Coordinates of C-alpha atoms in Angstrom, one line a residue:
M84 CA 42.9 -38.2 7.4
P85 CA 42.6 -36.3 4.1
S86 CA 41.8 -32.6 4.6
G87 CA 38.5 -33.1 2.9
W88 CA 37.4 -35.6 5.5
V89 CA 38.6 -33.3 8.3
V90 CA 36.3 -30.6 6.9
V91 CA 33.4 -33.1 6.8
F92 CA 33.9 -34.1 10.4
L93 CA 34.3 -30.5 11.6
S94 CA 31.1 -29.6 9.8
L95 CA 29.2 -32.6 11.3
L96 CA 30.5 -32.1 14.8
L97 CA 30.0 -28.3 14.9
G98 CA 26.7 -28.7 13.2
V99 CA 25.0 -30.6 16.1
Q100 CA 24.8 -27.3 17.9
P101 CA 22.8 -25.1 15.4
L102 CA 20.6 -28.1 14.5
A103 CA 19.7 -28.5 18.2
T104 CA 18.7 -24.8 18.4
D105 CA 17.8 -23.5 14.9
L106 CA 15.7 -26.5 13.8
Y107 CA 13.9 -26.4 17.1
L108 CA 13.2 -22.6 17.3
P109 CA 10.1 -22.6 14.9
A110 CA 8.6 -25.2 17.3
L111 CA 8.8 -23.0 20.4
P112 CA 5.4 -21.4 20.1
S113 CA 3.8 -24.8 19.4
I114 CA 5.6 -26.4 22.4
T115 CA 4.3 -23.5 24.6
A116 CA 0.7 -24.2 23.4
A117 CA 1.0 -28.0 23.6
F118 CA 2.1 -28.1 27.2
D119 CA 0.4 -24.8 28.3
A120 CA 3.7 -23.9 29.8
P121 CA 4.9 -20.6 31.1
M122 CA 7.5 -18.7 29.0
A123 CA 10.2 -19.2 31.5
K124 CA 10.0 -23.0 31.3
V125 CA 9.9 -23.0 27.5
Q126 CA 13.0 -20.8 27.4
A127 CA 14.6 -23.3 29.9
T128 CA 14.4 -26.0 27.2
L129 CA 16.9 -23.8 25.3
S130 CA 19.0 -22.3 28.1
A131 CA 19.3 -25.5 30.1
L132 CA 20.5 -27.3 27.0
L133 CA 23.3 -24.7 26.6
L134 CA 24.2 -24.8 30.3
A135 CA 24.6 -28.5 30.2
F136 CA 26.5 -28.2 26.9
G137 CA 29.0 -25.8 28.6
I138 CA 29.5 -27.7 31.9
A139 CA 29.9 -31.1 30.1
Q140 CA 32.8 -29.8 28.0
L141 CA 34.8 -29.4 31.2
V142 CA 34.5 -33.2 31.6
W143 CA 34.8 -34.2 28.0
G144 CA 37.9 -32.1 27.5
P145 CA 40.3 -33.8 30.0
V146 CA 38.7 -37.2 29.1
S147 CA 39.6 -36.6 25.4
D148 CA 43.2 -35.6 26.4
R149 CA 43.5 -38.9 28.3
F150 CA 41.8 -41.4 26.0
G151 CA 41.7 -39.7 22.6
R152 CA 39.1 -37.8 20.5
R153 CA 37.5 -40.8 18.9
P154 CA 36.1 -42.6 21.9
V155 CA 34.7 -39.3 23.3
L156 CA 33.0 -38.5 19.9
L157 CA 31.5 -42.0 19.7
A158 CA 30.1 -41.8 23.3
G159 CA 28.8 -38.2 22.8
L160 CA 27.1 -38.9 19.4
T161 CA 25.4 -42.0 20.8
A162 CA 24.0 -40.1 23.8
Y163 CA 22.9 -37.2 21.5
T164 CA 20.9 -39.6 19.3
L165 CA 19.2 -41.2 22.2
A166 CA 18.4 -37.9 23.9
S167 CA 16.9 -36.6 20.6
V168 CA 14.5 -39.6 20.6
G169 CA 13.6 -38.9 24.2
S170 CA 12.9 -35.2 23.4
A171 CA 10.6 -36.1 20.6
L172 CA 8.6 -38.5 22.9
A173 CA 8.5 -36.2 26.0
G174 CA 5.1 -36.1 27.7
S175 CA 5.6 -32.9 29.6
I176 CA 7.6 -29.7 29.6
E177 CA 9.7 -31.0 32.5
Q178 CA 10.5 -34.2 30.7
L179 CA 11.5 -32.2 27.6
I180 CA 13.8 -30.0 29.8
V181 CA 15.5 -33.2 31.2
W182 CA 16.1 -34.7 27.7
R183 CA 17.4 -31.4 26.4
I184 CA 19.9 -31.3 29.3
V185 CA 21.1 -34.8 28.3
Q186 CA 21.3 -33.7 24.7
G187 CA 23.3 -30.6 25.6
A188 CA 25.8 -32.7 27.6
A189 CA 26.2 -35.1 24.7
M190 CA 26.6 -32.2 22.3
G191 CA 29.5 -30.9 24.3
A192 CA 31.6 -34.0 23.3
A193 CA 31.1 -33.2 19.6
V194 CA 31.8 -29.5 19.6
M195 CA 34.7 -29.7 22.1
G196 CA 36.2 -32.5 20.0
A197 CA 36.0 -30.4 16.8
R198 CA 38.0 -27.5 18.3
A199 CA 40.6 -29.9 19.8
I200 CA 40.9 -31.7 16.4
V201 CA 41.8 -28.4 14.7
R202 CA 44.6 -27.8 17.3
D203 CA 45.8 -31.4 17.0
L204 CA 46.3 -31.1 13.2
Y205 CA 47.1 -27.4 12.4
Q206 CA 49.2 -24.5 13.5
P207 CA 47.3 -21.3 14.7
A208 CA 46.8 -19.3 11.4
E209 CA 46.0 -22.4 9.4
G210 CA 43.8 -23.6 12.2
A211 CA 41.7 -20.4 12.0
R212 CA 41.2 -21.0 8.3
M213 CA 40.3 -24.7 8.7
M214 CA 37.9 -23.8 11.5
S215 CA 36.3 -21.3 9.2
R216 CA 35.8 -24.1 6.6
G217 CA 34.2 -26.3 9.2
L218 CA 32.0 -23.4 10.3
S219 CA 31.0 -22.9 6.7
G220 CA 29.6 -26.5 6.9
L221 CA 27.9 -25.6 10.1
G222 CA 26.3 -22.7 8.3
L223 CA 25.0 -25.0 5.6
F224 CA 23.3 -27.1 8.3
A225 CA 21.9 -23.9 9.9
C226 CA 20.6 -22.9 6.4
L227 CA 18.6 -26.1 6.3
S228 CA 17.6 -26.1 10.0
G229 CA 15.3 -23.1 10.0
P230 CA 13.2 -23.9 6.9
L231 CA 13.1 -27.6 7.8
G232 CA 12.1 -27.0 11.4
G233 CA 9.4 -24.5 10.3
W234 CA 8.1 -26.9 7.6
L235 CA 8.1 -30.0 9.9
T236 CA 6.4 -28.0 12.7
E237 CA 3.7 -26.6 10.4
H238 CA 2.9 -29.9 8.6
A239 CA 3.9 -32.7 11.0
G240 CA 4.1 -31.1 14.5
W241 CA 6.8 -30.1 16.8
R242 CA 7.7 -33.7 17.7
A243 CA 8.7 -34.4 14.1
A244 CA 11.1 -31.4 14.2
L245 CA 12.8 -32.8 17.3
A246 CA 12.9 -36.3 15.8
A247 CA 14.9 -35.0 12.9
L248 CA 17.7 -34.4 15.3
A249 CA 17.9 -38.1 16.0
V250 CA 18.3 -38.8 12.3
F251 CA 21.2 -36.4 12.1
G252 CA 22.8 -37.8 15.2
A253 CA 22.6 -41.4 13.8
V254 CA 24.2 -40.3 10.5
A255 CA 27.0 -38.5 12.2
L256 CA 27.6 -41.4 14.5
A257 CA 27.8 -43.8 11.6
L258 CA 30.3 -41.7 9.7
V259 CA 32.6 -41.2 12.7
T260 CA 32.5 -44.9 13.4
L261 CA 33.5 -45.8 9.8
R262 CA 35.8 -43.0 8.8
F263 CA 37.2 -41.0 11.7
R264 CA 40.9 -41.6 12.6
E265 CA 42.3 -40.6 15.9
T266 CA 44.0 -37.1 15.8
L267 CA 45.5 -36.8 19.3
P268 CA 49.3 -37.1 18.7
Q269 CA 50.0 -38.3 22.3
R270 CA 47.6 -39.2 25.1
N271 CA 48.3 -37.6 28.5
P272 CA 47.9 -40.5 31.1
Q273 CA 47.8 -37.9 33.9
A274 CA 45.0 -35.8 32.4
L275 CA 42.3 -37.0 34.8
R276 CA 44.3 -36.8 38.0
P277 CA 42.9 -34.0 40.1
A278 CA 46.3 -32.3 40.7
E279 CA 47.1 -32.4 37.0
M280 CA 43.7 -31.1 36.0
L281 CA 44.1 -28.2 38.4
R282 CA 47.5 -27.5 37.1
I283 CA 46.2 -27.5 33.5
W284 CA 43.2 -25.4 34.2
G285 CA 45.3 -22.9 36.1
R286 CA 47.8 -22.6 33.3
I287 CA 45.0 -21.9 30.8
A288 CA 43.2 -19.5 33.0
R289 CA 46.3 -17.4 33.5
H290 CA 47.0 -17.0 29.8
P291 CA 45.9 -13.6 28.5
T292 CA 45.8 -14.8 24.9
F293 CA 43.2 -17.5 25.9
W294 CA 41.0 -14.8 27.5
A295 CA 41.2 -12.4 24.6
W296 CA 40.0 -15.0 22.1
A297 CA 37.6 -16.8 24.5
L298 CA 35.9 -13.6 25.3
L299 CA 35.6 -12.7 21.7
A300 CA 33.9 -16.0 20.9
A301 CA 31.7 -15.7 24.0
T302 CA 30.4 -12.2 23.3
S303 CA 29.9 -13.0 19.6
Y304 CA 27.9 -16.1 20.6
G305 CA 26.0 -14.1 23.2
G306 CA 24.7 -11.8 20.4
L307 CA 23.7 -14.8 18.2
F308 CA 22.0 -16.5 21.1
T309 CA 20.0 -13.4 21.9
F310 CA 18.7 -13.6 18.3
L311 CA 18.0 -17.3 18.6
A312 CA 16.2 -17.0 22.0
T313 CA 13.9 -14.2 20.9
S314 CA 13.5 -14.2 17.2
S315 CA 10.7 -16.9 16.9
F316 CA 8.5 -15.0 19.3
V317 CA 9.3 -11.6 17.6
F318 CA 8.8 -12.7 14.0
I319 CA 6.0 -15.3 14.5
T320 CA 4.0 -13.8 17.4
V321 CA 4.7 -10.1 17.2
L322 CA 5.2 -9.5 13.4
G323 CA 2.9 -12.3 12.2
H324 CA 5.1 -14.5 10.1
S325 CA 4.2 -18.1 9.5
K326 CA 6.5 -20.8 10.9
T327 CA 7.7 -21.6 7.3
G328 CA 8.3 -17.8 6.7
Y329 CA 10.3 -17.6 9.9
G330 CA 12.4 -20.6 8.7
L331 CA 13.2 -18.8 5.5
L332 CA 14.4 -15.8 7.5
M333 CA 16.7 -18.1 9.4
L334 CA 17.9 -19.5 6.0
S335 CA 18.8 -16.0 4.9
M336 CA 20.7 -15.4 8.2
S337 CA 22.7 -18.6 7.8
T338 CA 23.5 -17.7 4.2
V339 CA 25.0 -14.4 5.3
Y340 CA 26.9 -16.2 8.1
I341 CA 28.5 -18.6 5.5
A342 CA 29.5 -15.5 3.5
G343 CA 31.3 -14.3 6.7
T344 CA 33.3 -17.5 7.0
F345 CA 34.4 -17.2 3.4
L346 CA 35.3 -13.5 4.1
C347 CA 37.4 -14.7 7.1
R348 CA 39.4 -17.1 4.9
R349 CA 40.1 -14.3 2.4
L350 CA 41.1 -11.7 4.9
I351 CA 43.4 -13.6 7.2
P352 CA 46.2 -14.1 4.6
R353 CA 46.1 -10.4 3.7
L354 CA 45.5 -8.7 7.1
G355 CA 46.4 -11.3 9.7
V356 CA 44.0 -12.6 12.3
R357 CA 43.9 -9.6 14.7
R358 CA 43.3 -7.0 12.0
T359 CA 40.7 -9.2 10.4
V360 CA 38.8 -9.3 13.7
A361 CA 39.2 -5.6 14.2
L362 CA 37.6 -4.9 10.8
A363 CA 34.8 -7.3 11.5
A364 CA 34.0 -5.6 14.8
A365 CA 33.2 -2.4 12.9
F366 CA 30.4 -4.4 11.1
T367 CA 29.3 -5.8 14.4
L368 CA 29.0 -2.5 16.1
T369 CA 27.2 -0.9 13.1
G370 CA 24.7 -3.7 12.9
G371 CA 23.9 -3.8 16.6
T372 CA 23.6 0.0 16.8
L373 CA 21.3 0.2 13.8
A374 CA 19.0 -2.5 15.1
G375 CA 18.6 -0.7 18.5
A376 CA 18.3 2.8 17.1
L377 CA 15.7 1.8 14.4
A378 CA 13.6 0.1 17.0
L379 CA 13.7 3.1 19.3
A380 CA 12.7 5.3 16.4
G381 CA 9.5 3.2 16.0
L382 CA 10.5 1.1 13.0
H383 CA 9.2 -2.3 14.2
T384 CA 9.4 -4.2 10.9
T385 CA 11.0 -7.3 9.6
W386 CA 13.7 -5.6 7.6
A387 CA 14.5 -3.0 10.2
I388 CA 15.7 -5.9 12.3
M389 CA 17.1 -8.3 9.6
G390 CA 19.0 -5.7 7.6
P391 CA 21.2 -4.6 10.6
F392 CA 21.4 -8.2 11.8
Y393 CA 22.9 -9.3 8.5
L394 CA 25.9 -7.0 9.3
F395 CA 26.1 -8.5 12.7
I396 CA 26.0 -12.1 11.5
L397 CA 28.4 -11.5 8.7
A398 CA 31.0 -10.4 11.3
H399 CA 30.0 -13.4 13.5
G400 CA 31.3 -15.6 10.6
V401 CA 34.7 -14.0 11.2
H402 CA 34.7 -13.8 15.0
Q403 CA 33.8 -17.4 15.7
P404 CA 36.5 -19.3 13.7
C405 CA 39.2 -16.8 14.9
G406 CA 38.0 -16.8 18.5
Q407 CA 37.5 -20.6 18.9
S408 CA 40.8 -21.5 17.2
G409 CA 42.7 -18.7 19.0
A410 CA 41.6 -19.7 22.4
V411 CA 43.0 -23.3 21.9
A412 CA 46.1 -22.4 19.9
P413 CA 48.5 -21.7 22.8
F414 CA 47.9 -25.2 24.3
P415 CA 48.9 -28.0 21.9
Q416 CA 49.5 -30.4 24.8
A417 CA 46.1 -29.6 26.4
A418 CA 43.8 -28.8 23.5
G419 CA 40.9 -30.7 24.9
A420 CA 41.0 -28.8 28.2
A421 CA 41.4 -25.4 26.6
S422 CA 38.6 -26.2 24.1
A423 CA 36.4 -27.2 27.0
L424 CA 37.0 -24.1 29.1
A425 CA 36.4 -21.8 26.1
G426 CA 33.2 -23.6 25.3
F427 CA 32.1 -23.4 28.9
I428 CA 32.6 -19.7 29.0
M429 CA 30.5 -19.3 25.8
M430 CA 27.6 -21.4 27.2
V431 CA 27.6 -19.7 30.6
T432 CA 27.2 -16.4 28.7
A433 CA 24.3 -17.8 26.7
F434 CA 22.7 -19.4 29.8
A435 CA 22.8 -16.1 31.7
M436 CA 21.4 -14.2 28.8
G437 CA 18.7 -16.8 28.2
T438 CA 17.6 -16.9 31.9
W439 CA 17.4 -13.1 31.9
L440 CA 15.4 -13.0 28.7
G441 CA 13.0 -15.6 29.9
Q442 CA 12.3 -13.7 33.1
R443 CA 11.9 -10.4 31.3
M444 CA 9.6 -11.8 28.6
S445 CA 7.5 -13.8 31.1
T446 CA 6.8 -10.8 33.3
G447 CA 6.1 -8.5 30.3
A448 CA 8.9 -6.1 31.4
D449 CA 10.2 -6.2 27.8
T450 CA 7.7 -6.6 25.0
G451 CA 7.6 -6.4 21.2
V452 CA 10.9 -6.3 19.4
Y453 CA 12.9 -4.7 22.2
P454 CA 14.4 -7.9 23.8
L455 CA 15.9 -8.7 20.4
T456 CA 17.0 -5.2 19.2
N457 CA 18.4 -3.9 22.5
G458 CA 20.2 -7.2 23.0
L459 CA 21.9 -6.9 19.7
W460 CA 23.0 -3.4 20.5
F461 CA 24.3 -4.5 23.9
W462 CA 26.4 -7.3 22.5
G463 CA 27.6 -5.2 19.5
V464 CA 29.2 -2.8 21.9
L465 CA 30.8 -5.6 24.0
I466 CA 32.2 -7.4 21.0
A467 CA 33.8 -4.3 19.6
L468 CA 35.4 -3.5 22.9
V469 CA 36.9 -7.0 23.1
A470 CA 38.1 -7.0 19.5
W471 CA 39.6 -3.6 19.6
T472 CA 41.3 -3.9 23.0
L473 CA 42.0 -7.4 24.4
V474 CA 42.5 -9.1 21.0
Q475 CA 44.8 -6.3 19.8
R476 CA 47.0 -6.4 23.0
H477 CA 47.1 -10.1 23.7
G478 CA 45.9 -11.9 20.6
E479 CA 49.2 -12.9 19.2
V480 CA 49.4 -16.7 19.8
R481 CA 52.5 -18.0 21.6
P482 CA 52.5 -21.5 23.0
A483 CA 52.1 -21.6 26.7
P484 CA 55.2 -22.9 28.6
V485 CA 54.8 -26.5 29.9
P486 CA 55.5 -26.5 33.6
T487 CA 58.2 -28.8 34.8
R488 CA 57.3 -31.4 37.5

């Protein structure tokens, strides 16, 4: 496929994730009111989606190594579209949680496939740059998601916001059906045999380069997820923004994120991947620390949160393409499995954080802006530690040896 089409498909496949979260976030207060549901159950519509997303990748990865990327993408996008319709028609919070679980599992096929496609087609350094181009496209979808979700929720109701996901899924499915060409150079007929799967998982799990980059991607996503899980309640309920106004804040966040992906592509040829990540981690730590310190000082305002978060999300635009491509790079013969395991680690991190936040916010143990600001501070410290230690020691990509039988 021409590189332009590769970028289009990466953008679409990676874009299903922010659409399923960002477009839906402005609707969370409305869903809470519509079903008269406790906060923990409403948070579960987000955290359960991400847990299913993570677990499903462990299945989709080996399946794609066995049968190819194309059939997995077709199956996943079909299920994603149907689950989006079901979510929009849900009659209770429990039904909505079930449909979101299906949607998350289907989403795993798309995002896992995108990471594997990059490894199929590109060497590590170029793979990081191509991933950043795909994540720039993801950022564009995220830019649209917040304002669109806010506008639809405010003028047509929360069901319309969820129905928009079905439209996107159908468009992505049509384009993959018509234009996508298989990228897997050679199928592994043993990929689904239990002994072979255990051997592959073990080889990946023992590789220090995998853990360095996978943990960078997971901690960076943990910080973003903390913002996603708490920001609608902070900005709409606590600080009094309209749903449309909140959507515009999400637009500004996504714009800064896109700038981060462009910065990533500019810095990698000059500094190399590891030094680029180390520099970005300084922005992460500064942003997280400022958010926490300003809140503790009593500055509970929109820009006391968003200003520091712009530094955080700018660096996220560097950490994600480098982390996601770096975790898969040592495994050209098992890119699907490596992509799946890296994605699983990211989503378990998000699920654990979402569960904890839901419990704390439901009981009133954490109120106001503190779940958001303290969370950013916590993740900022962890991201910097990973970027300045593990990535610097183990981040140089060397292909893992293929064991002899």
